[in-house]
Short mmCIF file of C-alpha atoms in Angstrom, two decimals:
data_model
loop_
_atom_site.label_atom_id
_atom_site.label_comp_id
_atom_site.label_asym_id
_atom_site.label_seq_id
_atom_site.Cartn_x
_atom_site.Cartn_y
_atom_site.Cartn_z
CA UNK A 446 -39.39 -1.83 -24.57
CA UNK A 447 -43.13 -1.15 -24.65
CA UNK A 448 -43.24 -2.28 -20.99
CA UNK A 449 -40.68 0.38 -20.09
CA UNK A 450 -42.73 3.05 -21.93
CA UNK A 451 -45.82 2.12 -19.91
CA UNK A 452 -44.01 2.07 -16.76
CA UNK A 453 -42.68 5.52 -17.36
CA UNK A 454 -46.16 7.08 -18.13
CA UNK A 455 -47.51 5.22 -14.97
CA UNK A 456 -44.74 6.77 -12.90
CA UNK A 457 -45.40 10.26 -14.47
CA UNK A 458 -49.13 9.88 -13.65
CA UNK A 459 -48.33 8.97 -10.06
CA UNK A 460 -45.86 11.74 -9.65
CA UNK A 461 -48.39 14.34 -10.94
CA UNK A 462 -51.17 12.89 -8.75
CA UNK A 463 -48.92 12.99 -5.75
CA UNK A 464 -46.97 16.31 -6.31
CA UNK A 465 -48.98 18.17 -8.98
CA UNK A 466 -48.06 19.28 -12.43
CA UNK A 467 -45.23 21.48 -11.51
CA UNK A 468 -43.27 18.37 -10.46
CA UNK A 469 -42.67 17.64 -13.95
CA UNK A 470 -40.47 20.78 -14.22
CA UNK A 471 -38.57 20.03 -10.95
CA UNK A 472 -34.88 20.84 -11.54
CA UNK A 473 -35.55 23.05 -14.61
CA UNK A 474 -33.93 26.19 -13.03
CA UNK A 475 -30.76 24.15 -12.12
CA UNK A 476 -30.65 22.82 -15.63
CA UNK A 477 -30.92 26.17 -17.08
CA UNK A 478 -28.15 27.58 -14.77
CA UNK A 479 -25.90 25.10 -16.38
CA UNK A 480 -27.15 24.95 -20.02
CA UNK A 481 -27.70 28.50 -20.84
CA UNK A 482 -24.13 29.73 -20.06
CA UNK A 483 -22.76 26.59 -21.60
CA UNK A 484 -24.58 27.18 -24.84
CA UNK A 485 -23.67 30.83 -24.99
CA UNK A 486 -19.91 30.27 -24.55
CA UNK A 487 -20.07 27.16 -26.74
CA UNK A 488 -21.61 29.16 -29.71
CA UNK A 489 -19.50 32.27 -29.20
CA UNK A 490 -16.36 30.30 -29.03
CA UNK A 491 -17.12 28.13 -31.98
CA UNK A 492 -17.64 31.16 -34.04
CA UNK A 493 -14.58 32.84 -32.78
CA UNK A 494 -12.24 29.80 -33.12
CA UNK A 495 -13.75 28.57 -36.48
CA UNK A 496 -13.18 32.07 -37.97
CA UNK A 497 -9.60 32.25 -36.70
CA UNK A 498 -8.80 28.73 -38.16
CA UNK A 499 -10.21 29.73 -41.60
CA UNK A 500 -8.14 33.08 -41.52
CA UNK A 501 -5.03 31.29 -40.60
CA UNK A 502 -5.60 28.66 -43.56
CA UNK A 503 -6.16 31.54 -45.89
CA UNK A 504 -2.99 33.27 -44.85
CA UNK A 505 -1.17 29.89 -45.15
CA UNK A 506 -2.52 29.03 -48.55
CA UNK A 507 -1.73 32.46 -49.94
CA UNK A 508 -5.36 33.53 -50.28
CA UNK A 509 -5.67 37.27 -49.87
CA UNK A 510 -7.58 38.46 -46.83
CA UNK A 511 -10.28 40.79 -47.93
CA UNK A 512 -10.89 43.15 -45.16
CA UNK A 513 -14.07 44.66 -46.92
CA UNK A 514 -15.62 41.20 -47.17
CA UNK A 515 -17.90 40.11 -44.20
CA UNK A 516 -16.84 36.94 -42.45
CA UNK A 517 -19.84 35.15 -43.99
CA UNK A 518 -18.73 36.17 -47.41
CA UNK A 519 -15.09 34.97 -46.91
CA UNK A 520 -16.37 31.65 -45.73
CA UNK A 521 -18.74 31.12 -48.72
CA UNK A 522 -16.10 32.23 -51.04
CA UNK A 523 -12.99 30.29 -49.80
CA UNK A 524 -14.17 27.31 -47.93
CA UNK A 525 -16.21 24.90 -50.26
CA UNK A 526 -13.71 22.22 -49.52
CA UNK A 527 -15.47 19.43 -47.38
CA UNK A 528 -12.28 18.30 -45.74
CA UNK A 529 -11.48 21.80 -44.48
CA UNK A 530 -15.12 22.23 -43.43
CA UNK A 531 -14.96 19.07 -41.41
CA UNK A 532 -11.50 19.78 -39.83
CA UNK A 533 -12.31 23.39 -38.82
CA UNK A 534 -15.82 22.62 -37.48
CA UNK A 535 -14.46 19.46 -35.51
CA UNK A 536 -11.43 21.27 -34.10
CA UNK A 537 -13.55 24.53 -33.18
CA UNK A 538 -16.45 22.41 -31.83
CA UNK A 539 -14.18 20.38 -29.61
CA UNK A 540 -12.09 23.34 -28.35
CA UNK A 541 -15.18 25.50 -27.67
CA UNK A 542 -16.95 22.58 -25.97
CA UNK A 543 -13.92 21.91 -23.80
CA UNK A 544 -13.68 25.60 -22.74
CA UNK A 545 -17.43 25.86 -22.18
CA UNK A 546 -17.53 22.61 -20.19
CA UNK A 547 -14.62 23.72 -17.97
CA UNK A 548 -15.94 27.22 -17.28
CA UNK A 549 -19.63 25.76 -16.47
CA UNK A 550 -18.51 22.84 -14.48
CA UNK A 551 -19.57 24.39 -11.01
CA UNK A 552 -23.11 24.58 -12.42
CA UNK A 553 -23.08 20.98 -13.35
CA UNK A 554 -21.61 20.19 -9.79
CA UNK A 555 -24.46 22.09 -8.23
CA UNK A 556 -27.13 20.38 -10.27
CA UNK A 557 -25.64 16.88 -9.82
CA UNK A 558 -25.44 17.32 -6.08
CA UNK A 559 -29.01 18.41 -6.08
CA UNK A 560 -30.09 15.20 -7.97
CA UNK A 561 -28.11 12.99 -5.65
CA UNK A 562 -29.09 14.47 -2.52
CA UNK A 563 -32.63 15.35 -3.45
CA UNK A 564 -34.41 12.23 -1.86
CA UNK A 565 -31.37 11.08 0.14
CA UNK A 566 -32.25 9.87 3.65
CA UNK A 567 -28.83 11.10 4.79
CA UNK A 568 -30.13 14.55 5.90
CA UNK A 569 -28.31 16.37 3.20
CA UNK A 570 -30.04 19.68 2.36
CA UNK A 571 -32.72 19.41 -0.33
CA UNK A 572 -30.88 21.44 -3.00
CA UNK A 573 -34.09 21.36 -5.35
CA UNK A 574 -35.48 24.13 -3.04
CA UNK A 575 -32.27 26.25 -3.01
CA UNK A 576 -30.86 28.98 -5.45
CA UNK A 577 -27.92 27.73 -7.28
CA UNK A 578 -25.59 30.67 -6.10
CA UNK A 579 -26.36 29.50 -2.49
CA UNK A 580 -25.72 25.95 -3.22
CA UNK A 581 -22.28 26.84 -5.03
CA UNK A 582 -21.45 28.99 -1.87
CA UNK A 583 -22.03 26.08 0.33
CA UNK A 584 -19.83 23.72 -1.86
CA UNK A 585 -17.12 26.43 -1.81
CA UNK A 586 -17.24 26.92 1.88
CA UNK A 587 -17.09 23.20 2.66
CA UNK A 588 -14.59 22.01 -0.16
CA UNK A 589 -13.01 25.21 -1.52
CA UNK A 590 -12.25 25.87 -5.38
CA UNK A 591 -11.58 22.18 -6.06
CA UNK A 592 -15.10 21.24 -4.92
CA UNK A 593 -16.67 23.51 -7.51
CA UNK A 594 -14.74 21.80 -10.39
CA UNK A 595 -14.80 18.27 -9.20
CA UNK A 596 -15.35 15.80 -12.12
CA UNK A 597 -14.21 18.47 -14.70
CA UNK A 598 -11.99 15.98 -16.54
CA UNK A 599 -14.58 13.25 -17.20
CA UNK A 600 -17.21 15.90 -18.12
CA UNK A 601 -14.76 17.79 -20.63
CA UNK A 602 -13.80 14.26 -22.06
CA UNK A 603 -17.44 13.47 -22.76
CA UNK A 604 -18.52 16.95 -23.84
CA UNK A 605 -15.73 18.02 -26.13
CA UNK A 606 -15.94 15.03 -28.62
CA UNK A 607 -19.69 15.20 -28.47
CA UNK A 608 -19.70 18.94 -29.51
CA UNK A 609 -17.09 18.21 -32.10
CA UNK A 610 -19.13 15.44 -33.70
CA UNK A 611 -22.28 17.37 -33.60
CA UNK A 612 -21.08 20.56 -35.09
CA UNK A 613 -18.82 18.93 -37.82
CA UNK A 614 -21.87 16.64 -38.83
CA UNK A 615 -24.18 19.65 -39.09
CA UNK A 616 -21.47 21.79 -41.09
CA UNK A 617 -20.61 19.07 -43.51
CA UNK A 618 -24.37 18.02 -43.94
CA UNK A 619 -25.25 21.71 -44.64
CA UNK A 620 -22.45 22.03 -47.16
CA UNK A 621 -23.46 18.71 -49.01
CA UNK A 622 -27.10 19.83 -49.26
CA UNK A 623 -26.02 23.27 -50.28
CA UNK A 624 -23.81 21.85 -52.87
CA UNK A 625 -26.60 19.38 -54.13
CA UNK A 626 -29.13 22.23 -54.27
CA UNK A 627 -26.68 24.43 -56.24
CA UNK A 628 -26.11 21.57 -58.81
CA UNK A 629 -29.88 21.03 -59.10
CA UNK A 630 -30.38 24.73 -59.61
CA UNK A 631 -27.73 24.73 -62.46
CA UNK A 632 -29.42 21.89 -64.18
CA UNK A 633 -32.94 23.26 -63.83
CA UNK A 634 -34.16 20.67 -61.45
CA UNK A 635 -35.35 23.21 -58.78
#
């Protein structure tokens, strides 16, 4: 393990010596093209889906919908149940992650193609020097719409559960710590 770390640092030193410090950020732009839209879609979708699930549960359980209360107030008041928190956040995270994954797959395709062909001796164009939209346009011209969404199923099968596990762990953990702090506050421990 330590040997791998030394090798990694040695490779970084060699890369910087050969190509300069900016080589450490090669691919950043392509990564941002994929990750910024994904994160925006994911978090927006998560909030919308999670709120809708909680509203549906409230209606089903006969809890009156209070239109004057903010969404945050309704969440605090009505959903202290850890199981509900887990189920709502898990389902919202998985669905939102799947949608964001599918929508942003073309950017992942562009980034992956750039990584694969960057140093390829096959004569493929060097994608790291190209703008994402030009890269996607070339893929579209050569392969059509299916080329832009190549690999969407495995990507979604990886991303959706990851998003579900991450957000449900966060939400339940947040709820547990909040509950613990409230109990301590009631007993004068804080």
